[in-house]
Amino acid sequence: MDKNKRWISIAICVLFVSNAFSIMANEKLIMKADENKVIATITYRGSYSSSLQPVVVITQPPDGAILNDSHLIVLGYASYEFGLNYWEWKWEWEGGYTGNSSYFPTAEYVEFKIEIWGLHPGWNKITVTFCSPYGGCGSDSVNVTYVPPDTQPPVVIITYPPDGSTFTEPNIRVVGYATDNVGIMQFGYIHEWEGGATGSSWYLELQPTYYPFEIPITLRDGWNIIKVEVSDVAGNNGKAEVIYTLNPLVRINLTIYDGLEGAGGGNEVAEDREESEGAFTVTNIQDTNGDSIRDKDQNPVIATYRGRDEVDLAKMVLWPPTGPGVKPDDDVTLVKSGPNKDAVKLWDTKVKDNEIRPTNPPDTWVFKVKDLPKTVWVEITEENPKNLKMRGITFTLSYSGARDIVCLTGIWSEVTDVKHDKSDKWDNTVWPDMQGNVRWLIDSAGGFGLRRFQVDGNWWHGNVIGIEFTVYPSGIGNISRICFDITRQIHYLDHYHIFIGVENKSEDWPNQVELPNDDTVNTDESDRPVNNHMYSVDRPRFLERRSNTRMIYSRNNFMEFMRVTFNGTHPRGETVQGSRCSDYYLWHAALTLVRNLSNPGNLTRIEREKHGINCVGSGHLLSIDPKPPWK
């Protein structure tokens, strides 16, 4: 017991009942137990209760009472027909107890009163015991719970940002926590600035004792006061206040988009990837509109019946600067840099109507604030794909110390190896970057060149060719949204000499410069670059067994090329998709099969392997029209 904080006074009134006559007497006894003062008053009366042992009854407070007042009065009585002369009391709480005892003149009936100042929070147990001179004792106890009135306010702590912070960007998050000894009922905040204020508050149903918070705040120019206020279930309030300052800088923004707008690309590059990854487009050395002129060498590039409008320029938008002091006639500067900067032109439209030449050649353009925003179209004209670098072009838009940077990468590919002769080596050391499903096509044919091979239980005569493409720049295959496809065009003429006449089959070149007409499957080509390499395998062939055929005379010209998209979807099938990103590789195949006299149901190849009769190789056969309509 804390002797300095709690004072206990005990007053005892004892009523004694005489058996012979009724008299009244009062006795006042003052005793001390430790530092507690005990006052006992004894009164004798003419009645008593009969019982086998002393009876003790606490009449006040009721057992289980919950109290908000630390002052407790315990009332009760004790009786025994043979008399009582000793009593004791004990007060217990969590972690401690106290008590006292005393003798008094023998009496048959006693009333007692115990006053306690300073109950302990939580449970408190008071036990009262009376005994007779002959040793018999009786007790009673009462349990009460003391809940102190809540006068402690909640505590609010703002941990971040520190008070007095200055910002140049408006959007922040105010982070902190609130605590309370009982429970937080209401949470709210107020954001004040010069000329305005806003805020919000909400009820906390669970009434936690710990409540972390994170408040999104949009700062206003100048001073900003953030007040966080909470209240607990007892109505106590707690708050914290910080002052932040927003000193906005001049801001400028430059956005860039992938090439191929409307053709498998054209998406805006996210702000956080403008420098780390940048935009991509095809270097503009193909013929998109099919007029036999390279796109880089003409303007505008307008669709013809052989092709499309220009698609390979990357869009870039120059936004006006914002912030204090910006004036309409101020200059905004755009500068190009990087290893591929010398192969760059800017145009006013996506089809290259008018070139926007540098204001300060060769690398700088100057615009007025009042002329922005402005959309320009970026053309890459690099002719040697080996010169292309990842993020090889950097554009920096600047105004009064503020700047924004974007990067651009040019893409192209080229055929770097072709195998089409029986003598060409083929084993696991050749083209190790080739995917397994593509390698199987060569394995099952036994190699390259003129081959007799079995597929699905049938024997075939065929011509096997493998083509290796290398994509540039190195590492471009690691960008997931860039998808390549190897495709081809064909022009062929087949004569079937059967026993009842001649059948001819043929297909002309497609009438569109980028339209494949020999790309019904994609299992004969690589799906993605491996170490910058992709592969295509073709096996033009005929079934060996043809019982009704005396001779097959087949001539085929091919144009193999690669196309690309920037939207994460692979170009597929015999439609114009993406953009061509390689030169055409021209190759041919020819087979002359005749009836096998020793096995009349089968065909065999004419013995002589002469170009134009039985062959597979580079270039086109002159025996059929070798030139597509746009060449």
mmCIF file of C-alpha atoms in Angstrom, residues 39 69 78 92 149 183 185 214 226 296 335-336 447 481 521 594 599 612:
data_model
loop_
_atom_site.group_PDB
_atom_site.id
_atom_site.type_symbol
_atom_site.label_atom_id
_atom_site.label_comp_id
_atom_site.label_asym_id
_atom_site.label_seq_id
_atom_site.Cartn_x
_atom_site.Cartn_y
_atom_site.Cartn_z
ATOM 1 C CA ILE A 39 -12.342 4.398 15.105
ATOM 2 C CA ASP A 69 -14.959 6.456 -7.629
ATOM 3 C CA ALA A 78 -21.688 -9.586 12.601
ATOM 4 C CA GLU A 92 -6.414 -7.230 -1.564
ATOM 5 C CA PRO A 149 -12.128 7.870 -14.965
ATOM 6 C CA GLY A 183 -9.368 3.512 -27.046
ATOM 7 C CA MET A 185 -13.000 6.686 -31.168
ATOM 8 C CA GLU A 214 -0.943 7.631 -43.768
ATOM 9 C CA ILE A 226 -1.483 19.832 -41.320
ATOM 10 C CA LYS A 296 14.099 7.545 -95.765
ATOM 11 C CA VAL A 335 18.699 18.739 -77.958
ATOM 12 C CA LYS A 336 19.478 15.323 -79.434
ATOM 13 C CA GLY A 447 20.637 -31.931 -93.040
ATOM 14 C CA ARG A 481 6.879 -5.883 -75.667
ATOM 15 C CA VAL A 521 2.442 -21.995 -89.478
ATOM 16 C CA VAL A 594 9.787 -38.548 -112.532
ATOM 17 C CA ASN A 599 8.784 -48.916 -108.406
ATOM 18 C CA GLY A 612 16.860 -24.733 -112.402
#
